[in-house]
Coordinates of C-alpha atoms and ligand atoms in Angstrom, one line a residue:
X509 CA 23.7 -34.1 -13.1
X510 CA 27.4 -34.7 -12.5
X511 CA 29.8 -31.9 -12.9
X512 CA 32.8 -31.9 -15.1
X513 CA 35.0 -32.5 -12.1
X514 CA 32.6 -35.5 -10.6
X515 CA 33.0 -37.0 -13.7
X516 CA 36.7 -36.8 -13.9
X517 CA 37.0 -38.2 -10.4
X518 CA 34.7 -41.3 -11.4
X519 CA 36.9 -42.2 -14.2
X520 CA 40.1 -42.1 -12.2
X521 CA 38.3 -44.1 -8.9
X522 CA 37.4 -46.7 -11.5
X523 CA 40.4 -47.7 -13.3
X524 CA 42.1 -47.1 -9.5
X525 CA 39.9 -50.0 -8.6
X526 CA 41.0 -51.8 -11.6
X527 CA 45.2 -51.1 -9.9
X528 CA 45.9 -48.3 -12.4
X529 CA 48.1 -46.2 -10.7
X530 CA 46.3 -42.6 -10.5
X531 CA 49.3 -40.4 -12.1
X532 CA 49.3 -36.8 -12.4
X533 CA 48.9 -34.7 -15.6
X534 CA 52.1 -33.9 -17.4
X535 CA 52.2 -30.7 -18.7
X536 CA 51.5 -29.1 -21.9
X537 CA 55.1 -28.5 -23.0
X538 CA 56.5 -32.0 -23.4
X539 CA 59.9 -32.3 -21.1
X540 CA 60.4 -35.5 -23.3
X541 CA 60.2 -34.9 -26.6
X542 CA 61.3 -32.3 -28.6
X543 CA 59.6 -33.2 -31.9
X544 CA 56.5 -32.2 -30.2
X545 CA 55.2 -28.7 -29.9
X546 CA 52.5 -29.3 -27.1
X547 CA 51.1 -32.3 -25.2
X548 CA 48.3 -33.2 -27.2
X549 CA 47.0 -36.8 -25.8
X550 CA 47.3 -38.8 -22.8
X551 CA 50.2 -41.1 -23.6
X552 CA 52.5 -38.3 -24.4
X553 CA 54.2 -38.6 -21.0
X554 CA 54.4 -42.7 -21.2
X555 CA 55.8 -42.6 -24.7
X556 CA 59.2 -44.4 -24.0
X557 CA 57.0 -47.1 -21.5
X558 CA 55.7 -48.5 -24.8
X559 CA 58.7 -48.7 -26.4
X560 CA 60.2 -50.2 -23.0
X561 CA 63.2 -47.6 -23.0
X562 CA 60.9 -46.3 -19.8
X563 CA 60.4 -48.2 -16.8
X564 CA 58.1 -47.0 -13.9
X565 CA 57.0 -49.3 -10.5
X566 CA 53.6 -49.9 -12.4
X567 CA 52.1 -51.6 -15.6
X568 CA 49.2 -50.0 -15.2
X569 CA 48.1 -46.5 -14.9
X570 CA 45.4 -43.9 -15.2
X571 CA 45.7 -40.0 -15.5
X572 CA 43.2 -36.9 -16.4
X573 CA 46.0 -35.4 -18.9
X574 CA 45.9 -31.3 -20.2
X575 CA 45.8 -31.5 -24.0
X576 CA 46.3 -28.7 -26.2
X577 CA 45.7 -29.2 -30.2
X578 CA 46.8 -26.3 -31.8
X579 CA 49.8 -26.9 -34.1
X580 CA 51.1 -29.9 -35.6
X581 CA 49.3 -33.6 -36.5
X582 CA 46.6 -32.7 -33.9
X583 CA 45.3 -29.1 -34.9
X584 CA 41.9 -28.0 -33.8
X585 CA 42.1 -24.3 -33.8
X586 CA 39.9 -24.1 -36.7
X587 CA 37.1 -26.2 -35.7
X588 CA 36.8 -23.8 -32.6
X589 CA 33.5 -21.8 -33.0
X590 CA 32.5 -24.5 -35.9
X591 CA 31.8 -27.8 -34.1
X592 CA 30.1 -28.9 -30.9
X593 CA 33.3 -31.1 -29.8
X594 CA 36.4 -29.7 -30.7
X595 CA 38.6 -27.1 -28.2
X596 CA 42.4 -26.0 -28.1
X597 CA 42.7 -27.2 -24.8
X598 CA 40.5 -30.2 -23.4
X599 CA 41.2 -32.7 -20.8
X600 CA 41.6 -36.3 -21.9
X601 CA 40.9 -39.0 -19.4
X602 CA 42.9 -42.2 -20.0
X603 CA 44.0 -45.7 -18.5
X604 CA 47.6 -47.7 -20.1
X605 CA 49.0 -51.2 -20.4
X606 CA 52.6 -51.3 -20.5
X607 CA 52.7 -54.6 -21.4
X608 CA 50.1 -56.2 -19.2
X609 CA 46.6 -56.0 -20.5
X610 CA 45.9 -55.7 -24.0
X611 CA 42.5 -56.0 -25.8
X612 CA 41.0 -58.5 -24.0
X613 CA 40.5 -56.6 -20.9
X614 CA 40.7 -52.9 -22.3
X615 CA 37.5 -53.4 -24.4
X616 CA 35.6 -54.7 -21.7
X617 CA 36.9 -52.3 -18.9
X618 CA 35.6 -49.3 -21.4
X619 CA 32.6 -50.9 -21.7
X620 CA 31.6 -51.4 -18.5
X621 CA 32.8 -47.9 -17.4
X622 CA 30.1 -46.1 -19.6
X623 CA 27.5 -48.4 -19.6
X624 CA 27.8 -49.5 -16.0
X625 CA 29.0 -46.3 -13.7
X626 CA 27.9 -43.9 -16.5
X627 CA 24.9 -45.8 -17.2
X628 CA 24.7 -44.2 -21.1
X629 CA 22.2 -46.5 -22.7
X630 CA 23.5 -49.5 -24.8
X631 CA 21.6 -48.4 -28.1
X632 CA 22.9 -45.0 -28.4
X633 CA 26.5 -46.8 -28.9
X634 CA 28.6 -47.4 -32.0
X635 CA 31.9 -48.6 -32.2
X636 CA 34.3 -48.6 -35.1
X637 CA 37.3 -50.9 -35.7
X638 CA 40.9 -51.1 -38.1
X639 CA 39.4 -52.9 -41.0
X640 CA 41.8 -55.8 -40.3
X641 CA 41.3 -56.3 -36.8
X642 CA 39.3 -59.2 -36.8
X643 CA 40.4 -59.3 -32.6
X644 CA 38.7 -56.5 -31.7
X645 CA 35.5 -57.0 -33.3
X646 CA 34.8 -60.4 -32.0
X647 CA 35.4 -59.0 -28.4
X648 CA 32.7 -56.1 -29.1
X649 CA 30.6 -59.0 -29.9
X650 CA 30.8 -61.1 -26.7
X651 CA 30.8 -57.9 -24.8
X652 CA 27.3 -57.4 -26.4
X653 CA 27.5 -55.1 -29.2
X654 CA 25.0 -55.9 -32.3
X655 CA 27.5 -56.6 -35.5
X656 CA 25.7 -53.7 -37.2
X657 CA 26.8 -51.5 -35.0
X658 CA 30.9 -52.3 -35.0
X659 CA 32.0 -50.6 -38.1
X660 CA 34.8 -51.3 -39.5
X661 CA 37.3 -48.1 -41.1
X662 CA 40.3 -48.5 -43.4
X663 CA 41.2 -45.2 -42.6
X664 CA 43.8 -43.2 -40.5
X665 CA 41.0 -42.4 -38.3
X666 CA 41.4 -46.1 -36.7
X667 CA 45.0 -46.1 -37.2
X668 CA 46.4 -43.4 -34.1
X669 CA 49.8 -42.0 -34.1
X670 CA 50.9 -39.3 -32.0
X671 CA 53.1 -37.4 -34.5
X672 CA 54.9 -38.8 -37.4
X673 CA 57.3 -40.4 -35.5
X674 CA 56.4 -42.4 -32.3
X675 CA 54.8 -45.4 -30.9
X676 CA 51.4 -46.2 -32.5
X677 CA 48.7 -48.7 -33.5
X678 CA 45.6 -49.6 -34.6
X679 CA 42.3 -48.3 -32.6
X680 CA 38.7 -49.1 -31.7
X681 CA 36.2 -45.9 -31.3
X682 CA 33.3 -45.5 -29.2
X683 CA 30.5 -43.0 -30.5
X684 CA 27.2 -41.9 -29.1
X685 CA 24.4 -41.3 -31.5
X686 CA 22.7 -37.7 -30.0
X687 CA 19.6 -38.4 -32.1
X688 CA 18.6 -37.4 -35.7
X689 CA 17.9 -33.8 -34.5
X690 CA 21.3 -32.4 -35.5
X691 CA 22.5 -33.2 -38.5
X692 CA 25.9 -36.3 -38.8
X693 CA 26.2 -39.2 -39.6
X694 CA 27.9 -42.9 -38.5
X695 CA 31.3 -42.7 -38.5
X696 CA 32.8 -44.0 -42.6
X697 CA 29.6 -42.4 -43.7
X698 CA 30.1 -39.3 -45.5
X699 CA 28.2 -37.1 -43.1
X700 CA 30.9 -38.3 -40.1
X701 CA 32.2 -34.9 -40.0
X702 CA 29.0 -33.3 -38.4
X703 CA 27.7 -33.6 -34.4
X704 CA 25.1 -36.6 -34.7
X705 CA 27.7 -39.2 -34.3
X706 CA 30.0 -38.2 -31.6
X707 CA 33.7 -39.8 -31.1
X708 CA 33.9 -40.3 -26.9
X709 CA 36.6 -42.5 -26.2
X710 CA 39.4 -43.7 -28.5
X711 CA 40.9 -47.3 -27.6
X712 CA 44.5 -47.4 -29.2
X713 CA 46.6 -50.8 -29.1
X714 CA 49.8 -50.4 -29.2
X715 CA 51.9 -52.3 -31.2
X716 CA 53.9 -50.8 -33.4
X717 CA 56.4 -48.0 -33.6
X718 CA 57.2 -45.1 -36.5
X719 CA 60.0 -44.1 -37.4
X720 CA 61.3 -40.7 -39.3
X721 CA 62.0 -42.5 -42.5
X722 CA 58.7 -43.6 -42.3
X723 CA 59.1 -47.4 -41.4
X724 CA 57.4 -48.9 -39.1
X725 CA 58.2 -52.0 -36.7
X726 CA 56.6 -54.2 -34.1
X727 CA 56.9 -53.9 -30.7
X728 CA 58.5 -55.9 -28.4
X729 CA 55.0 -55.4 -25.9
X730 CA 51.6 -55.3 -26.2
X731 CA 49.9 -52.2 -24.4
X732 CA 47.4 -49.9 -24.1
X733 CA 46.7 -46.0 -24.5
X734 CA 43.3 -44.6 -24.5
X735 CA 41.9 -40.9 -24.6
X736 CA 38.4 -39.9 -23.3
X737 CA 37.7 -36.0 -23.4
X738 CA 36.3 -35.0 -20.6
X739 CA 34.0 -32.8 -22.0
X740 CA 32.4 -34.5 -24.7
X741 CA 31.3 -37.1 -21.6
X742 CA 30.5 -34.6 -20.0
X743 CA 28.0 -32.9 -22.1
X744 CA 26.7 -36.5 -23.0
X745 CA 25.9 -37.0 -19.1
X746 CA 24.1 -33.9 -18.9
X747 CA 22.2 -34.1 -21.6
X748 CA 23.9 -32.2 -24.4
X749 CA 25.7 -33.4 -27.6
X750 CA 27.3 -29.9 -27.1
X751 CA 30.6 -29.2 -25.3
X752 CA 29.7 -26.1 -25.0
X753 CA 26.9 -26.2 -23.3
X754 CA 28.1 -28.0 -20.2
X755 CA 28.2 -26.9 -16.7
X756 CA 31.8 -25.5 -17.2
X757 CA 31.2 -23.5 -20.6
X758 CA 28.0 -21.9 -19.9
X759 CA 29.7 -20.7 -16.9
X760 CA 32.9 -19.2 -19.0
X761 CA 30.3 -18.6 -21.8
X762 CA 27.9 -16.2 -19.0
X763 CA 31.4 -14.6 -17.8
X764 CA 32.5 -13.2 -21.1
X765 CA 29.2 -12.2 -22.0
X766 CA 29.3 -9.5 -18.5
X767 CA 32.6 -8.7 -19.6
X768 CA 31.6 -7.5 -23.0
X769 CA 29.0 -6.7 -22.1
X770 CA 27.3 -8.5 -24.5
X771 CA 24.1 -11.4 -24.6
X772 CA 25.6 -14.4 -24.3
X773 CA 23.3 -15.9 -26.4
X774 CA 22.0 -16.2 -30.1
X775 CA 24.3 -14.8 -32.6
X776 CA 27.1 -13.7 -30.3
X777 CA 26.9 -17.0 -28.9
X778 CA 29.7 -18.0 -31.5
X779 CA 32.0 -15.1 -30.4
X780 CA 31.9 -16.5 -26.7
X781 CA 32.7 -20.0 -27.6
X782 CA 35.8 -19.2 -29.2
X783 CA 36.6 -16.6 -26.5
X784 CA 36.0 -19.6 -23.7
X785 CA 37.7 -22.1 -25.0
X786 CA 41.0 -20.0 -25.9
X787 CA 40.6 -18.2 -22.5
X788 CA 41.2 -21.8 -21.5
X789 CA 44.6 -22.9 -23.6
X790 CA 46.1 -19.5 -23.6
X791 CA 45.6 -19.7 -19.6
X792 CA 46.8 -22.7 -19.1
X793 CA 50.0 -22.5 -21.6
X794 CA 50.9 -18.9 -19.7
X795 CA 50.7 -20.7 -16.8
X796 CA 53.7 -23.0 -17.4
X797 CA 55.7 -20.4 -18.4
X798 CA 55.0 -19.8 -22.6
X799 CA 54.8 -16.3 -23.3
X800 CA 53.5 -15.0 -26.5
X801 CA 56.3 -13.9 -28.9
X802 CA 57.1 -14.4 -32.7
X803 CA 58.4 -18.0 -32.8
X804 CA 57.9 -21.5 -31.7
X805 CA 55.4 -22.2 -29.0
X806 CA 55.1 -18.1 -28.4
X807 CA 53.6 -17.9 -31.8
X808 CA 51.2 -20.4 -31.5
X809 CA 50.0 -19.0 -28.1
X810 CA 49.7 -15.5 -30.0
X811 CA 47.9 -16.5 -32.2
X812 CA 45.5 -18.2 -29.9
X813 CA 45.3 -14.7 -27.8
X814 CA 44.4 -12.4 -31.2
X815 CA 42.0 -15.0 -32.5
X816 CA 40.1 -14.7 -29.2
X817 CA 40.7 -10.9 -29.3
X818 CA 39.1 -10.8 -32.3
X819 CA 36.3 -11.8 -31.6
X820 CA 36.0 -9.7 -28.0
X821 CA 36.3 -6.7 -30.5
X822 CA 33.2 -8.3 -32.8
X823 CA 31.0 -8.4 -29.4
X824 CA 32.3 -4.7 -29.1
X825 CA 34.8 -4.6 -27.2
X826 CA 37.1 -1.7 -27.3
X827 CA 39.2 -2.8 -24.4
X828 CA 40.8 -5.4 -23.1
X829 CA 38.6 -7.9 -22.0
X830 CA 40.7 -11.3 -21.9
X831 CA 42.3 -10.7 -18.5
X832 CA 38.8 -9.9 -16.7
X833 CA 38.2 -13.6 -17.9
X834 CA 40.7 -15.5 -15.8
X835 CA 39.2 -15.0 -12.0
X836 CA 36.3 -17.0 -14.0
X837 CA 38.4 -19.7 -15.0
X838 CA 40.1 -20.3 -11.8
X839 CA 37.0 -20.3 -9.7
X840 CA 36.1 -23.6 -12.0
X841 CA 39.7 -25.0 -12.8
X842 CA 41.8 -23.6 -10.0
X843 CA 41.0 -26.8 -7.2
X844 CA 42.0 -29.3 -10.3
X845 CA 45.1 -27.9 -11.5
X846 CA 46.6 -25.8 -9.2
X847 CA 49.1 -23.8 -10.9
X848 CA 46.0 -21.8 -12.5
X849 CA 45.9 -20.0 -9.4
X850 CA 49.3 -19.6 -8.8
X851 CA 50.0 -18.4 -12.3
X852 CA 46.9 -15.8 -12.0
X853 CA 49.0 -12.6 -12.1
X854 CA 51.0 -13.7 -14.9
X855 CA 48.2 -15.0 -16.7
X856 CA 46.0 -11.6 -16.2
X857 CA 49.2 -9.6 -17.4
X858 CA 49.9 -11.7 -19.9
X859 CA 46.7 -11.1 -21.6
X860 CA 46.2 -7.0 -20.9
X861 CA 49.8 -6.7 -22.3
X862 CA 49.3 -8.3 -25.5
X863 CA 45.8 -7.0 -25.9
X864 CA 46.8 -3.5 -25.4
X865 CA 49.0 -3.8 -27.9
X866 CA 46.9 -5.7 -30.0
X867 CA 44.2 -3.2 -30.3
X868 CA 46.4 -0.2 -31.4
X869 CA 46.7 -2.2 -34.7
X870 CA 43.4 -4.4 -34.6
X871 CA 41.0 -1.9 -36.0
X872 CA 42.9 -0.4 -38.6
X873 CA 43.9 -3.9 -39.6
X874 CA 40.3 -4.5 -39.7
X875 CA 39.9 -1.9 -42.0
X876 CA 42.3 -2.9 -44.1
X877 CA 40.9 -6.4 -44.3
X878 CA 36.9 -5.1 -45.2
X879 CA 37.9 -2.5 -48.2
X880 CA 40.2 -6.0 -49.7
X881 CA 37.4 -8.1 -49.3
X882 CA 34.5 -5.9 -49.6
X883 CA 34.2 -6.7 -53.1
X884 CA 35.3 -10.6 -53.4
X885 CA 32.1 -13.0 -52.7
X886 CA 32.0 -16.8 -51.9
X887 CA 34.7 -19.0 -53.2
X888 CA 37.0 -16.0 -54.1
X889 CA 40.7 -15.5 -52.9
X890 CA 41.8 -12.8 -50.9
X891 CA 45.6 -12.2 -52.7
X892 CA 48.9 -13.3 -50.5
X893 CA 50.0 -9.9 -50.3
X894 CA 47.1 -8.4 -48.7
X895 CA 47.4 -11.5 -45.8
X896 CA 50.9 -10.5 -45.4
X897 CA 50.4 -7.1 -44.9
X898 CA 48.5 -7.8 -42.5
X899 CA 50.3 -10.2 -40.8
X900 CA 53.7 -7.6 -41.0
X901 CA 52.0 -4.3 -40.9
X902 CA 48.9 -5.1 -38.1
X903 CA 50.1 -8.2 -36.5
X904 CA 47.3 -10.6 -38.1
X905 CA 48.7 -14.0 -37.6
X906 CA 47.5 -15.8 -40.5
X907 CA 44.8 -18.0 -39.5
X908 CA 43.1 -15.0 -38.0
X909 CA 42.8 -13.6 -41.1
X910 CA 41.2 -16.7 -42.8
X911 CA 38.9 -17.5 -39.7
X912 CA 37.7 -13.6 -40.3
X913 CA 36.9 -14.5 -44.0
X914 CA 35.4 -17.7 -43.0
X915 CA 32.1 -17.3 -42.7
X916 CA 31.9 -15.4 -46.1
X917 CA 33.3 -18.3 -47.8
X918 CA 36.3 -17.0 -49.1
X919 CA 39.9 -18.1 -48.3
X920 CA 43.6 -16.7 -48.3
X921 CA 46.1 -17.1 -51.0
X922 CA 48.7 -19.0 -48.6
X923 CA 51.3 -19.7 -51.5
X924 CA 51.3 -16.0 -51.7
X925 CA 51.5 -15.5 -48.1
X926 CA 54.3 -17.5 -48.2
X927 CA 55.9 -15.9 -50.9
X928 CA 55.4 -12.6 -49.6
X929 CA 56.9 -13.7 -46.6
X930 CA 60.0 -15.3 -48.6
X931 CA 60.3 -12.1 -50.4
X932 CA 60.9 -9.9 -47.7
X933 CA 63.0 -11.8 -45.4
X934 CA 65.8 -12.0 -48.5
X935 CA 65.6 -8.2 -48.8
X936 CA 66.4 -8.1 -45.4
X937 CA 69.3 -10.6 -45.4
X938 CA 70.4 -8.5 -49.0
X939 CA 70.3 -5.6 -47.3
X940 CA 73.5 -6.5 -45.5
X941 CA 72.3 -6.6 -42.2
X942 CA 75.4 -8.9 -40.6
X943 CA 75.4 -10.8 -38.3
X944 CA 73.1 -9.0 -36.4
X945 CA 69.7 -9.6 -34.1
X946 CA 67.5 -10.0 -37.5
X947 CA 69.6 -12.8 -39.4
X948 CA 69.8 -15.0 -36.0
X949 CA 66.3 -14.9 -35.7
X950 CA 66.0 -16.0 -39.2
X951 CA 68.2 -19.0 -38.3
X952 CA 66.4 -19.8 -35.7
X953 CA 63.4 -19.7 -38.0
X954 CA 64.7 -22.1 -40.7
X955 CA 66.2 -24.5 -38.1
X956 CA 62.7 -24.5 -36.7
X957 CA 60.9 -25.4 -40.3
X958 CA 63.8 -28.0 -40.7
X959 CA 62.2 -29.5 -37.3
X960 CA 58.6 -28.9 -37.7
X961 CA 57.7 -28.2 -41.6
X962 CA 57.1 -25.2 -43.0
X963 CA 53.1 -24.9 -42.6
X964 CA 53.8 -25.8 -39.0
X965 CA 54.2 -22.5 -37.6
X966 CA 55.1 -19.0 -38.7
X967 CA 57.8 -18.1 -36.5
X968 CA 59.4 -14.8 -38.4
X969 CA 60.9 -12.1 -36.6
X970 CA 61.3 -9.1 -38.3
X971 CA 61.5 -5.7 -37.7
X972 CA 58.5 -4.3 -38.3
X973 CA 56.4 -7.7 -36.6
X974 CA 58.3 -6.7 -33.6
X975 CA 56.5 -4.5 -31.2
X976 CA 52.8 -5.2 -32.7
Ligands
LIG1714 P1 37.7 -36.2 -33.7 O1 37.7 -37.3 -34.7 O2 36.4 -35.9 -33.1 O3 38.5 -35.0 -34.1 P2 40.1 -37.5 -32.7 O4 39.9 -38.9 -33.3 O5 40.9 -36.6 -33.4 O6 38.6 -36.8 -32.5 P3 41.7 -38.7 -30.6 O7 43.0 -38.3 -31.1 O8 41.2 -40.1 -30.8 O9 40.6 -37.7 -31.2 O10 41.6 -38.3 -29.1 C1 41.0 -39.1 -28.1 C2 39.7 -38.5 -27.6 O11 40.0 -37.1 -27.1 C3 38.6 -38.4 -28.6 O12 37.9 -39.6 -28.7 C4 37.8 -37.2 -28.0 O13 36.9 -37.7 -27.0 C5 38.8 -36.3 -27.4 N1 39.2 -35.2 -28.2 C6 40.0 -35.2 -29.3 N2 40.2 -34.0 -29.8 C7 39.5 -33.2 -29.0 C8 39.3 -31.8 -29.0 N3 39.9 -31.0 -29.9 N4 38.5 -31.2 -28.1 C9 37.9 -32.0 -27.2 N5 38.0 -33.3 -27.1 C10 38.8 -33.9 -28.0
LIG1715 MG1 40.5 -34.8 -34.4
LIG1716 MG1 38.4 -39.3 -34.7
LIG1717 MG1 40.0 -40.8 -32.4

């Protein structure tokens, strides 16, 4: 059964056969674009070669790229714990055109990759294409796809952009049908959402370009951008429709469960999904130098910490358990991606620092949050005020809260969140506090929402957030 780290290599030697030029992961914190709050696809780092504002010595390349989806058009943290295929941080494996090949060979190069070197059976496959792209069907046809099975979407789900802005284009999926034991349907079916029908490789042409007032024009080239994670090949090639349950995970998985002490299976199992995979981006964001703080990328990255905190303290923990994680990690990741190990001290502190200081407030908060909602049922809403006070009194970032209230079906006021929010950071500012530490961080606050939207983040600083 090939590991997650054969399986990377065997993507890489085969479009190095093809002359890609094997590049290296950029990192998570995009050095050329500002708009974007982490790396969250392949193509990220080539975004001005399609535009041709770029130029490199090659046309064609090939990179295993470090993706974190946690803020912004891409957001997965809240399918973490509820799906089989969705992380915070994954790896996506990719080849690009920049202006060489277009669909003609990058249909047929995908296909012969999974079928051929990954020898996944031809009738488990299903591909989808832009409604309008007559192209791209008829060359799943002569590669040898049955017409029943090339499906064609209207959606946004076959048209990819990066971020509102940016080059884009219409795309061509490839799903794998795990069998009619878990419960999904084909993709533009209204059971897409579930596990059955799994999204492996995205095949994006493009040929067009976005711009902020929400144009859009042709491109001068043709090229190509595709995104295969890793680990939804990976638990296809050994025999799971469940990320989690590849070679990888049930090592991470078997590691938090000795650290909590906990059985790492059956109902906790949940727990030590979501505490695996965050181990994962929170590790990996530390490592290139985010910290967790109140703003910006800090924020997100707190938030990823105390979601995972969470739910170490649901399996029991009193503790902190997050830094014991990490050795785990980089006895799996460290050969890959080397600053893993070079960040380990960081990373370990990192974590014991904010957990420390995370507990002192975490069970009270807790508390708070069960005597609010012990009397609300399914499809009530837990008031705005109540999410804020957590969130200013016990350090709660918001989506903590709802993913606690989750799985009783109830959700958070957010307009009152908001407004709570709004409420006291003009008390503040009424209060006469000058020109002082507080209002800067506000500006900094509002210039970020200016940049990113307002649901983008929650980057206040206040007084009584600070030390929590
Ligand atoms: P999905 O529809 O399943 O959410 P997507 O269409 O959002 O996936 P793309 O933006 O097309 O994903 O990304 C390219 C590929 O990266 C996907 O085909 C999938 O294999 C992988 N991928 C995307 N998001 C994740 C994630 N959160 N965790 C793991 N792999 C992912
Ligand atoms: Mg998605
Ligand atoms: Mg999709
Ligand atoms: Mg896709």
């Amino acid at each position: 059964m090939p590991s997650l780290n054969d399986i990377r290599s065997t993507f890489l030697n085969y479009f190095a056969k093809q002359g890609h030029e094997v590049v290296d992961s950029s990192p998570l914190v995009p050095r050329n674009d500002p708009t974007l709050m982490f790396t969250n696809s392949g193509m990220v780092q080539f975004k001005n070669c399609f535009t041709g504002v770029d130029r490199r010595d090659y046309v064609r390349a090939t990179t295993a790229q470090k993706c974190v989806r946690a803020g912004g058009k891409h957001n997965d943290l809240d399918n973490v714990g509820y799906t089989a295929r969705h992380h915070t941080f994954f790896e996506m494996l990719g080849n690009f055109s920049f202006g060489d090949y277009f669909k003609n060979e990058a249909i047929p190069f995908a296909w012969e990759l999974i079928t051929g070197e990954f020898d996944i059976p031809k009738d488990k496959l299903y591909t989808t294409v832009y409604h309008t792209d007559d192209e791209a069907f008829e060359i799943w046809k002569k590669v040898g796809v049955p017409e029943e099975r090339i499906i064609r979407i209207a959606t946004s789900d076959n048209f990819w952009q990066m971020g509102d802005t940016g080059p884009c284009g219409p795309c061509t999926e490839i799903f794998y049908d795990h069998g009619d034991h878990i419960w999904g349907g084909p993709p533009g079916s209204p059971e897409e959402d579930g596990d059955r029908f799994i999204e492996i490789w995205n095949l994006v042409f493009m040929q067009n370009e976005r711009f902020a007032d929400g144009s859009m024009v042709d491109l001068d080239m043709q090229s190509i951008d595709t995104g295969m994670g890793l680990e939804r090949i990976a638990a296809l090639l050994q025999g799971t429709h469940d990320n989690y349950e590849t070679d990888l995970f049930k090592y991470l998985i078997e590691a938090s469960a000795t650290v909590t002490k906990s059985e790492p299976y059956g109902d906790q199992n949940v727990h030590h999904r979501v505490i695996a995979d965050h181990l994962r981006s929170c590790s990996f964001l530390i490592a290139e130098g985010v910290l967790p703080s109140n703003e910006g990328r800090g924020y997100v990255l707190r938030r990823i910490m105390r979601r995972a905190m969470r739910h170490a303290s649901l399996l029991g923990a009193t503790d902190p358990v997050m830094h014991k994680l990490v050795p785990a990690l980089v006895s799996q990741m460290g050969a890959a991606y080397p600053e893993l190990g070079q960040g380990q001290a960081l990373i370990e502190e990192t974590f014991e620092q904010e957990e420390t200081r995370f507990l002192k407030t975490l069970d009270r908060g807790l508390k708070l949050l069960d005597d609010a909602s012990g009397d609300l049922e399914k499809g009530d809403v837990l008031p705005g005020e109540t999410a804020f006070k957590l969130y200013d009194t016990f350090g709660f970032p918001l989506d903590l809260t709802q993913d606690a209230l989750r799985a009783k079906g109830i959700e958070v006021d957010t307009d009152g969140f908001d407004a709570a929010m709004k409420a006291q950071k003009e008390q503040s500012r009424a209060g006469g506090l000058g020109l002082d530490a507080s209002r800067m961080d506000a500006k900094t606050y509002f210039d970020i929402v200016d940049e990113f939207g307002p649901t983008e983040f929650l980057g206040y600083e206040t007084e009584t957030a600070e030390g929590q």
